Short mmCIF file of C-alpha atoms in Angstrom, two decimals:
data_model
loop_
_atom_site.label_atom_id
_atom_site.label_comp_id
_atom_site.label_asym_id
_atom_site.label_seq_id
_atom_site.Cartn_x
_atom_site.Cartn_y
_atom_site.Cartn_z
CA MET P 1 -8.29 66.04 -26.82
CA LYS P 2 -11.70 67.03 -27.78
CA ILE P 3 -14.54 65.61 -26.55
CA ALA P 4 -17.93 66.54 -27.45
CA ILE P 5 -20.98 65.39 -25.04
CA PHE P 6 -24.55 65.53 -26.67
CA GLY P 7 -27.20 66.10 -23.71
CA GLY P 8 -27.12 68.48 -21.08
CA GLY P 9 -28.50 66.38 -18.17
CA ILE P 10 -27.09 65.37 -14.91
CA ALA P 11 -25.12 62.85 -16.72
CA GLY P 12 -23.72 64.91 -19.45
CA LEU P 13 -22.74 67.82 -17.21
CA SER P 14 -20.84 65.29 -14.61
CA ALA P 15 -19.23 63.55 -17.70
CA ALA P 16 -18.14 67.21 -18.65
CA ILE P 17 -17.16 68.40 -14.77
CA HIS P 18 -15.12 64.97 -15.08
CA LEU P 19 -13.57 65.16 -17.76
CA LEU P 20 -12.68 68.71 -17.58
CA ASP P 21 -10.75 67.81 -14.33
CA LYS P 22 -8.74 65.66 -15.92
CA GLY P 23 -7.85 67.98 -18.55
CA TYR P 24 -10.03 67.19 -21.87
CA GLU P 25 -11.20 70.01 -23.97
CA VAL P 26 -15.07 69.60 -23.68
CA SER P 27 -17.74 71.11 -25.58
CA LEU P 28 -21.43 69.95 -24.54
CA TYR P 29 -24.54 70.14 -26.77
CA GLU P 30 -28.18 70.52 -25.83
CA LYS P 31 -30.83 70.37 -27.94
CA ARG P 32 -33.15 72.94 -25.80
CA SER P 33 -32.73 76.08 -24.31
CA VAL P 34 -32.49 74.97 -20.63
CA LEU P 35 -29.83 72.88 -19.41
CA GLY P 36 -30.87 69.99 -17.05
CA GLY P 37 -32.64 67.23 -18.62
CA LYS P 38 -35.34 65.40 -16.46
CA VAL P 39 -34.84 67.69 -13.66
CA SER P 40 -34.95 70.92 -15.94
CA VAL P 41 -36.68 74.12 -14.52
CA TRP P 42 -37.67 77.33 -16.17
CA LYS P 43 -39.49 80.55 -15.42
CA ASP P 44 -42.88 81.39 -16.61
CA HIS P 45 -44.67 84.89 -17.45
CA ASP P 46 -44.98 85.48 -13.56
CA GLY P 47 -41.14 84.53 -12.94
CA ASP P 48 -42.49 81.45 -10.87
CA SER P 49 -40.10 78.38 -11.49
CA ILE P 50 -41.79 75.47 -13.23
CA GLU P 51 -40.22 72.32 -12.70
CA SER P 52 -40.26 68.92 -14.74
CA GLY P 53 -40.87 67.11 -11.52
CA LEU P 54 -40.48 66.80 -8.01
CA HIS P 55 -36.94 65.94 -7.09
CA VAL P 56 -35.48 64.79 -3.60
CA ILE P 57 -31.76 63.78 -2.59
CA PHE P 58 -31.43 60.68 -0.93
CA GLY P 59 -28.91 60.04 1.39
CA GLY P 60 -27.68 56.88 -0.48
CA TYR P 61 -27.16 59.77 -3.48
CA LYS P 62 -23.57 59.26 -2.47
CA GLU P 63 -21.88 60.07 -5.90
CA LEU P 64 -24.28 63.02 -6.23
CA GLN P 65 -23.35 64.92 -2.89
CA ALA P 66 -19.71 64.40 -3.99
CA LEU P 67 -20.55 66.06 -7.36
CA LEU P 68 -22.60 69.02 -5.38
CA LYS P 69 -19.39 69.26 -2.87
CA LYS P 70 -16.83 69.31 -5.94
CA ILE P 71 -18.66 72.36 -7.48
CA GLY P 72 -19.47 74.50 -4.11
CA ALA P 73 -23.27 73.62 -4.10
CA GLU P 74 -22.90 71.37 -1.52
CA ASN P 75 -24.88 73.82 0.75
CA ASN P 76 -27.59 74.03 -1.49
CA PHE P 77 -29.93 71.77 0.32
CA GLU P 78 -31.31 70.89 3.56
CA TRP P 79 -32.00 67.39 4.86
CA LYS P 80 -35.76 66.54 6.12
CA ASP P 81 -36.89 64.08 8.94
CA LEU P 82 -36.65 60.79 7.78
CA ALA P 83 -40.40 59.83 7.60
CA LEU P 84 -42.58 58.25 5.09
CA ILE P 85 -45.53 60.11 5.40
CA TYR P 86 -48.85 59.32 4.03
CA ALA P 87 -51.95 61.78 3.56
CA GLU P 88 -54.91 60.23 4.71
CA LYS P 89 -58.67 61.58 4.57
CA ASN P 90 -59.74 64.96 6.18
CA GLY P 91 -56.22 66.30 6.80
CA ALA P 92 -55.13 63.00 8.49
CA GLN P 93 -51.38 61.32 8.05
CA THR P 94 -49.95 57.65 8.91
CA ARG P 95 -46.35 57.62 9.15
CA PHE P 96 -43.44 54.91 8.73
CA GLU P 97 -40.66 56.03 11.08
CA LYS P 98 -37.49 54.40 12.08
CA ALA P 99 -37.03 54.11 15.93
CA LYS P 100 -34.47 56.65 17.16
CA GLY P 101 -31.40 55.77 19.04
CA LEU P 102 -31.53 51.93 18.05
CA PRO P 103 -28.98 50.72 15.02
CA SER P 104 -30.05 49.20 11.51
CA PRO P 105 -32.12 47.06 11.23
CA LEU P 106 -33.50 47.22 14.55
CA ALA P 107 -34.28 50.60 14.33
CA GLU P 108 -36.71 50.21 10.95
CA LEU P 109 -38.49 46.95 12.96
CA ILE P 110 -38.96 48.53 15.60
CA GLY P 111 -40.43 51.94 14.13
CA GLY P 112 -42.24 49.56 11.44
CA LEU P 113 -44.08 47.89 14.58
CA ARG P 114 -45.19 51.03 15.80
CA THR P 115 -46.57 52.45 12.29
CA ASN P 116 -49.98 53.10 12.07
CA VAL P 117 -49.69 52.69 7.97
CA ILE P 118 -50.70 49.12 8.02
CA THR P 119 -52.16 46.43 10.33
CA TRP P 120 -50.41 44.17 13.06
CA ARG P 121 -51.01 40.93 10.57
CA ASP P 122 -48.97 43.59 7.62
CA LYS P 123 -46.34 44.14 9.81
CA LEU P 124 -45.75 40.77 10.99
CA SER P 125 -45.68 39.18 7.26
CA LEU P 126 -43.13 42.06 6.74
CA VAL P 127 -40.84 41.21 9.17
CA ARG P 128 -40.87 37.48 8.00
CA GLY P 129 -40.62 38.57 4.44
CA LEU P 130 -38.13 41.48 4.55
CA LEU P 131 -35.85 41.03 7.61
CA PRO P 132 -33.65 38.12 5.81
CA LEU P 133 -33.06 41.06 2.84
CA LEU P 134 -32.03 43.43 5.28
CA LEU P 135 -29.76 40.83 7.07
CA PHE P 136 -28.58 38.97 3.93
CA GLY P 137 -28.95 40.81 0.84
CA ASN P 138 -26.61 41.50 -1.57
CA GLU P 139 -26.32 43.12 -4.97
CA GLU P 140 -25.79 39.86 -6.55
CA TYR P 141 -28.95 38.79 -5.12
CA PHE P 142 -30.62 41.98 -6.02
CA ARG P 143 -29.87 41.70 -9.76
CA SER P 144 -30.83 38.01 -9.73
CA GLN P 145 -34.45 38.90 -9.02
CA ASP P 146 -34.93 41.23 -11.99
CA HIS P 147 -36.97 38.09 -13.85
CA ILE P 148 -40.31 38.72 -11.55
CA THR P 149 -42.04 41.81 -10.64
CA TYR P 150 -41.95 43.04 -7.06
CA SER P 151 -45.85 42.16 -6.77
CA GLU P 152 -44.82 38.52 -7.52
CA TRP P 153 -41.63 38.81 -4.94
CA HIS P 154 -43.80 40.42 -2.11
CA ALA P 155 -46.49 37.29 -2.37
CA ARG P 156 -43.65 34.72 -2.98
CA HIS P 157 -42.47 36.20 0.68
CA HIS P 158 -45.93 35.82 2.06
CA CYS P 159 -46.29 39.64 2.68
CA THR P 160 -49.52 41.11 2.63
CA GLU P 161 -51.37 42.48 -0.08
CA HIS P 162 -52.92 45.16 2.29
CA SER P 163 -49.32 46.16 2.89
CA LEU P 164 -48.18 46.25 -0.79
CA GLN P 165 -51.02 48.57 -1.64
CA ARG P 166 -50.73 50.92 1.40
CA LEU P 167 -46.68 50.93 2.09
CA TRP P 168 -45.40 49.90 -1.37
CA ARG P 169 -47.36 51.00 -4.43
CA PRO P 170 -47.18 54.85 -3.83
CA ILE P 171 -43.02 53.97 -3.32
CA SER P 172 -43.16 52.18 -6.57
CA LEU P 173 -44.89 54.87 -8.55
CA ALA P 174 -42.24 57.56 -7.22
CA LEU P 175 -39.57 55.24 -7.79
CA ASN P 176 -40.10 54.19 -11.57
CA PHE P 177 -43.99 55.60 -12.39
CA ILE P 178 -45.16 52.15 -12.57
CA GLU P 179 -47.05 49.80 -10.65
CA PRO P 180 -45.85 46.62 -8.11
CA ASN P 181 -47.22 44.40 -10.43
CA VAL P 182 -45.36 45.94 -13.58
CA ILE P 183 -41.81 46.97 -11.90
CA SER P 184 -39.09 44.58 -11.43
CA ALA P 185 -38.49 42.77 -7.93
CA ARG P 186 -34.57 44.05 -8.54
CA PRO P 187 -35.36 48.09 -7.94
CA MET P 188 -37.62 47.67 -5.21
CA ILE P 189 -35.80 45.46 -2.89
CA THR P 190 -32.45 47.07 -3.65
CA ILE P 191 -34.40 50.62 -2.02
CA PHE P 192 -35.13 48.60 0.66
CA ASN P 193 -31.92 47.40 1.14
CA TYR P 194 -30.37 51.05 0.91
CA PHE P 195 -32.93 52.27 3.24
CA GLY P 196 -33.36 49.59 5.58
CA ARG P 197 -29.76 49.04 6.54
CA ASN P 198 -28.33 52.79 7.06
CA TYR P 199 -30.00 55.63 8.58
CA GLU P 200 -27.62 58.37 6.41
CA ASP P 201 -28.74 56.73 3.22
CA ALA P 202 -32.48 56.48 4.06
CA ARG P 203 -32.86 60.55 4.52
CA PHE P 204 -34.57 63.05 2.12
CA GLY P 205 -33.03 65.93 1.14
CA PHE P 206 -34.55 69.13 -0.70
CA PHE P 207 -33.14 72.00 -2.82
CA LYS P 208 -33.47 75.31 -0.63
CA ALA P 209 -34.37 76.74 -4.33
CA ASN P 210 -34.99 74.60 -7.03
CA PRO P 211 -33.00 71.84 -8.71
CA GLY P 212 -31.86 74.39 -11.79
CA GLU P 213 -30.41 77.48 -9.31
CA SER P 214 -29.44 74.98 -6.58
CA MET P 215 -27.50 72.38 -8.95
CA ILE P 216 -27.59 73.05 -12.76
CA THR P 217 -26.64 76.30 -12.56
CA PRO P 218 -23.45 75.91 -10.08
CA MET P 219 -22.63 72.87 -12.82
CA ARG P 220 -22.87 75.06 -15.84
CA GLU P 221 -20.93 77.61 -14.09
CA TYR P 222 -18.26 75.15 -13.30
CA ILE P 223 -17.88 73.93 -16.38
CA GLU P 224 -17.48 77.40 -17.87
CA ALA P 225 -14.87 78.63 -15.52
CA LYS P 226 -12.86 75.41 -16.30
CA GLY P 227 -13.24 76.65 -19.92
CA GLY P 228 -15.84 74.25 -21.10
CA LYS P 229 -17.86 75.50 -23.92
CA ILE P 230 -22.04 74.75 -23.64
CA PHE P 231 -24.25 75.28 -26.98
CA LEU P 232 -28.05 75.61 -26.01
CA HIS P 233 -30.38 74.78 -29.25
CA ALA P 234 -27.93 72.52 -30.33
CA ARG P 235 -29.87 69.05 -31.39
CA LEU P 236 -27.69 66.04 -32.65
CA LYS P 237 -29.30 65.40 -36.20
CA GLU P 238 -27.07 62.34 -37.40
CA PHE P 239 -23.86 60.39 -37.10
CA LYS P 240 -21.53 60.89 -40.33
CA LEU P 241 -19.16 57.22 -39.85
CA ASN P 242 -16.03 56.58 -41.71
CA ASP P 243 -15.36 53.24 -43.43
CA ASP P 244 -14.59 51.34 -40.08
CA ASP P 245 -17.95 52.48 -38.46
CA THR P 246 -16.31 55.05 -35.92
CA ILE P 247 -17.57 58.37 -36.16
CA CYS P 248 -16.03 60.97 -38.28
CA SER P 249 -18.29 63.70 -37.46
CA VAL P 250 -21.69 64.77 -35.93
CA ALA P 251 -24.38 66.85 -37.75
CA LEU P 252 -26.45 69.11 -35.95
CA SER P 253 -30.04 70.35 -36.63
CA ASP P 254 -28.91 74.13 -37.67
CA GLY P 255 -26.43 72.77 -40.10
CA ARG P 256 -23.15 72.96 -37.80
CA TRP P 257 -21.04 69.88 -38.15
CA VAL P 258 -19.00 68.73 -34.78
CA GLU P 259 -15.79 66.98 -34.62
CA ALA P 260 -13.99 65.36 -31.79
CA ASP P 261 -11.55 62.97 -30.98
CA ALA P 262 -14.21 61.38 -28.69
CA TYR P 263 -18.04 61.64 -28.62
CA ILE P 264 -20.76 61.13 -25.69
CA SER P 265 -24.41 60.44 -26.22
CA ALA P 266 -25.74 61.65 -22.68
CA LEU P 267 -29.25 61.55 -24.45
CA PRO P 268 -32.22 59.74 -23.03
CA VAL P 269 -31.99 56.33 -24.39
CA HIS P 270 -35.41 56.59 -26.52
CA SER P 271 -34.17 59.71 -27.91
CA LEU P 272 -30.54 57.94 -28.94
CA LYS P 273 -32.51 55.15 -30.58
CA LYS P 274 -33.68 57.28 -33.19
CA LEU P 275 -30.26 58.59 -34.14
CA ILE P 276 -28.34 54.85 -33.57
CA PRO P 277 -26.52 54.00 -37.43
CA LYS P 278 -27.66 51.22 -39.32
CA ALA P 279 -24.17 49.92 -39.17
CA TRP P 280 -23.96 49.94 -35.70
CA LEU P 281 -26.95 47.30 -35.03
CA LYS P 282 -24.98 44.74 -35.85
CA HIS P 283 -23.76 45.06 -32.47
CA ASP P 284 -25.95 43.17 -29.63
CA TYR P 285 -24.57 46.33 -27.41
CA PHE P 286 -26.65 48.95 -29.37
CA TYR P 287 -29.55 46.23 -30.53
CA ASN P 288 -30.42 45.65 -27.00
CA LEU P 289 -31.13 49.37 -26.39
CA PHE P 290 -34.59 49.00 -28.34
CA HIS P 291 -35.49 46.61 -25.02
CA PHE P 292 -35.61 49.93 -22.98
CA VAL P 293 -39.03 51.86 -23.33
CA GLY P 294 -39.72 55.17 -21.20
CA SER P 295 -42.18 55.67 -18.70
CA PRO P 296 -44.99 58.16 -19.20
CA VAL P 297 -45.03 60.49 -16.06
CA ALA P 298 -46.58 64.10 -15.61
CA ASN P 299 -46.21 66.57 -12.59
CA CYS P 300 -48.69 69.30 -11.80
CA GLN P 301 -48.26 72.16 -9.74
CA LEU P 302 -50.64 74.10 -8.12
CA TRP P 303 -50.71 77.78 -6.19
CA PHE P 304 -52.88 78.38 -3.65
CA ASP P 305 -53.62 81.98 -1.74
CA LYS P 306 -53.32 79.67 1.56
CA LYS P 307 -51.50 77.37 3.28
CA ILE P 308 -52.89 73.98 3.22
CA THR P 309 -50.44 71.79 5.20
CA ASP P 310 -47.43 72.54 7.41
CA THR P 311 -45.59 69.36 6.50
CA ASN P 312 -41.90 70.22 5.49
CA ASN P 313 -41.10 66.61 3.89
CA LEU P 314 -42.34 64.73 1.36
CA MET P 315 -45.77 62.83 1.27
CA PHE P 316 -47.28 60.05 -0.40
CA ALA P 317 -50.92 58.97 -1.14
CA HIS P 318 -53.01 55.89 -1.76
CA GLY P 319 -55.71 55.85 -4.69
CA THR P 320 -55.22 59.00 -6.06
CA THR P 321 -53.74 60.46 -9.56
CA PHE P 322 -50.60 61.54 -7.54
CA ALA P 323 -48.37 59.14 -6.38
CA THR P 324 -46.21 61.45 -4.31
CA PHE P 325 -45.87 65.61 -3.78
CA ALA P 326 -44.77 68.03 -1.56
CA ASP P 327 -45.42 71.71 -0.67
CA VAL P 328 -42.34 73.38 -1.88
CA SER P 329 -43.39 76.88 -0.49
CA ILE P 330 -42.34 75.02 2.95
CA THR P 331 -39.79 72.64 1.41
CA CYS P 332 -38.09 74.96 -0.98
CA PRO P 333 -38.35 78.19 0.61
CA GLU P 334 -35.27 80.00 -0.80
CA ASP P 335 -37.71 80.00 -4.07
CA TYR P 336 -41.16 79.40 -4.08
CA GLN P 337 -41.66 81.93 -0.90
CA ALA P 338 -38.74 84.14 -1.41
CA GLY P 339 -41.43 86.79 -1.92
CA GLN P 340 -41.93 87.52 -5.50
CA GLY P 341 -43.89 84.11 -6.35
CA THR P 342 -47.57 84.19 -7.27
CA ALA P 343 -48.63 82.35 -3.99
CA THR P 344 -46.00 84.28 -1.32
CA GLY P 345 -47.60 83.36 1.79
CA GLY P 346 -49.67 80.41 0.23
CA SER P 347 -48.91 76.76 -0.48
CA VAL P 348 -47.40 75.53 -3.80
CA LEU P 349 -47.85 71.70 -4.37
CA SER P 350 -46.03 69.88 -6.50
CA LEU P 351 -47.52 66.61 -6.81
CA VAL P 352 -46.01 63.82 -9.58
CA LEU P 353 -48.63 61.87 -11.32
CA ALA P 354 -48.27 58.54 -11.65
CA PRO P 355 -48.79 56.09 -13.78
CA ALA P 356 -49.66 58.59 -16.27
CA HIS P 357 -49.77 56.75 -19.51
CA HIS P 358 -53.87 57.36 -19.55
CA LEU P 359 -52.65 61.12 -18.49
CA MET P 360 -50.86 62.03 -21.84
CA GLU P 361 -53.96 63.07 -24.17
CA LEU P 362 -56.29 64.45 -21.32
CA PRO P 363 -56.60 68.25 -21.52
CA ASN P 364 -54.64 69.67 -19.03
CA ASP P 365 -57.71 71.33 -17.16
CA VAL P 366 -59.33 68.12 -16.63
CA ILE P 367 -56.17 66.75 -14.91
CA VAL P 368 -55.87 69.60 -12.78
CA ARG P 369 -60.02 69.36 -11.31
CA ARG P 370 -59.42 65.61 -10.76
CA VAL P 371 -56.27 66.39 -8.63
CA LEU P 372 -58.09 69.22 -7.00
CA ASP P 373 -60.80 66.93 -6.07
CA GLU P 374 -58.55 64.41 -4.65
CA LEU P 375 -56.67 67.44 -2.60
CA ARG P 376 -59.87 68.46 -1.27
CA MET P 377 -60.80 64.87 -0.17
CA LEU P 378 -57.13 65.07 1.72
CA PHE P 379 -56.38 68.72 3.15
CA PRO P 380 -59.49 70.23 4.39
CA LYS P 381 -58.00 73.61 4.18
CA VAL P 382 -58.12 73.24 0.12
CA ARG P 383 -61.65 73.58 0.50
CA GLU P 384 -61.24 76.71 1.76
CA ALA P 385 -58.01 78.43 -0.48
CA ASN P 386 -58.38 79.46 -4.24
CA LEU P 387 -56.38 78.18 -6.92
CA LEU P 388 -54.49 81.01 -8.41
CA LYS P 389 -52.48 78.82 -11.03
CA ALA P 390 -52.10 75.74 -12.00
CA THR P 391 -49.82 73.90 -14.29
CA VAL P 392 -49.27 70.44 -15.78
CA VAL P 393 -45.70 69.28 -17.50
CA LYS P 394 -46.43 65.75 -19.33
CA ILE P 395 -43.21 63.54 -19.77
CA PRO P 396 -44.10 60.69 -22.23
CA GLU P 397 -40.75 58.78 -21.74
CA SER P 398 -39.08 59.55 -18.76
CA VAL P 399 -36.66 57.01 -16.93
CA TYR P 400 -36.76 53.81 -18.64
CA LYS P 401 -39.72 51.55 -17.41
CA ALA P 402 -37.60 48.75 -15.00
CA VAL P 403 -39.79 45.57 -16.18
CA PRO P 404 -38.47 42.28 -15.20
CA GLY P 405 -35.82 41.24 -17.74
CA VAL P 406 -34.60 44.26 -18.88
CA ASP P 407 -31.73 44.97 -16.14
CA LYS P 408 -29.26 42.61 -18.03
CA TYR P 409 -29.59 45.06 -21.11
CA ARG P 410 -28.03 47.95 -19.25
CA PRO P 411 -24.78 48.87 -21.38
CA ASP P 412 -21.61 50.01 -20.51
CA GLN P 413 -20.14 53.29 -20.92
CA VAL P 414 -17.58 52.05 -23.52
CA SER P 415 -19.47 51.13 -26.61
CA PRO P 416 -18.13 48.47 -29.23
CA VAL P 417 -17.21 51.90 -31.72
CA GLU P 418 -13.98 53.03 -30.98
CA ASN P 419 -14.51 56.72 -30.52
CA PHE P 420 -18.04 56.36 -29.15
CA PHE P 421 -19.48 56.13 -25.52
CA LEU P 422 -22.81 56.22 -23.71
CA CYS P 423 -23.53 57.74 -20.51
CA GLY P 424 -27.21 58.50 -18.32
CA ASP P 425 -28.92 56.63 -15.54
CA TYR P 426 -30.11 53.96 -17.81
CA THR P 427 -26.28 52.47 -18.19
CA TYR P 428 -24.76 49.91 -16.16
CA GLN P 429 -23.83 51.00 -12.74
CA ASN P 430 -24.70 50.10 -9.31
CA TYR P 431 -27.97 52.03 -8.65
CA LEU P 432 -30.91 53.00 -10.29
CA ALA P 433 -32.47 55.45 -12.93
CA SER P 434 -32.28 58.67 -11.00
CA MET P 435 -30.23 61.51 -10.48
CA GLU P 436 -27.56 59.53 -8.50
CA GLY P 437 -27.77 56.84 -11.58
CA ALA P 438 -26.75 59.76 -13.94
CA ALA P 439 -24.40 61.34 -11.82
CA ARG P 440 -22.72 58.16 -11.29
CA SER P 441 -22.91 57.32 -15.26
CA GLY P 442 -20.89 60.67 -15.68
CA LYS P 443 -18.09 59.64 -13.59
CA SER P 444 -17.79 56.64 -14.76
CA VAL P 445 -17.78 57.19 -18.65
CA ALA P 446 -15.03 60.30 -18.02
CA GLU P 447 -13.00 57.43 -15.93
CA LYS P 448 -13.44 55.05 -18.80
CA LEU P 449 -12.72 57.19 -21.41
CA ASP P 450 -9.70 58.58 -20.22
CA ALA P 451 -8.60 55.21 -19.77
CA LYS P 452 -9.12 53.75 -23.07
CA MET P 453 -7.78 57.55 -24.51
CA LYS P 454 -4.04 56.98 -22.48
CA HIS P 455 -4.11 53.31 -23.32
CA ARG P 456 -4.28 54.48 -27.30
CA VAL P 457 -1.84 57.12 -26.60
CA HIS P 458 0.89 54.55 -25.12
CA ALA P 459 0.29 51.81 -28.33
CA GLU P 460 0.53 54.86 -30.41
CA GLN P 461 4.01 55.69 -29.28
CA GLN P 462 5.32 52.22 -29.06
CA PRO P 463 8.10 51.40 -31.61
CA ALA P 464 6.86 49.00 -34.58
#
């Protein structure tokens, strides 16, 4: 059977891999010249890697790790020390680390009491507010808290405002690019549960090169080795429907038509909404997709002629334009310090700019200048270094805004249209909008499509 997948991000690539393993004939169509979607990477005229964002693998990304192992890329990333590292003024750092040699959640409790990020009053309020969550929280409870913001949840559990701003605001911005008073409590407390109960789940890992070379290229190679076909510059234009509203064929923007036994949208939800036929909007399944709105985000990369930090890990910042960042010349040495980059010997900072709604229309040089001013405040060595190059990548709609009340609209991968399926990190699976969520959705859509096709074949073979 022929399956057509539209969208070449992790969700679409994951679906293609699992369907090929099940024996389907798969063709994948991507509108851009590069695969990867939200984790795409391309080279500039200097040969340097430009990323759409700073991407980290967490220990809890079990499905993504299984997928990397399947395609032979399980050694393409490396784990870093487990710590939440906050950059302070003039090169100082504060850290939140688990106590070593102790089981969770005792390790988190002792580590939290030792941290210098927050005050003792903050610490005691968090013990009172978060310890019951770590001991007794479950998926049903997490989803039940989607009706309030995290700030509201934090206050209801008598945790201090200072701890919210110092500890959790940078994490909220890194997680969904929106503030704690905007994001739903559901994703935040889900993260606390994952990270607070198991050391392995909480670890950070960085790709040794970049996501494109370390993950997306091995995915493409696996798909093509299995006989799958990948078409770039292939934008989905419209669906042609049969009388029963199923898909007859799909038109691409270059005039080609695609016919298959089943069709999968692995497009971002904001792109899919523009293409949904009016005939399908009678179904709440499709109508509810219009509850999803993408979060704007920007990523800034700065090349310096000198090393400005020796931190080999993810870092967070308070009250700055950037929420989280890393020196990828250290964390990803096989790419940014391989001997041919612009800043060989110097630092290459990759900084996630969030919240970013006010940045979308600002000139890039204005953004870079502001980021530089903030870095000079945090890192004295920036004051002595020369900026060699800067890039800003703006994404007006990235992951969907996980605001209160939206989680219940996340769709199943099986749609009401007989031959149409969805995957993507916004679809229903027991994780957040992330690389892991995308990988889970790709596996899920493959399993559900396969089950549906086998059921259809079995029904057709039954005597009348």
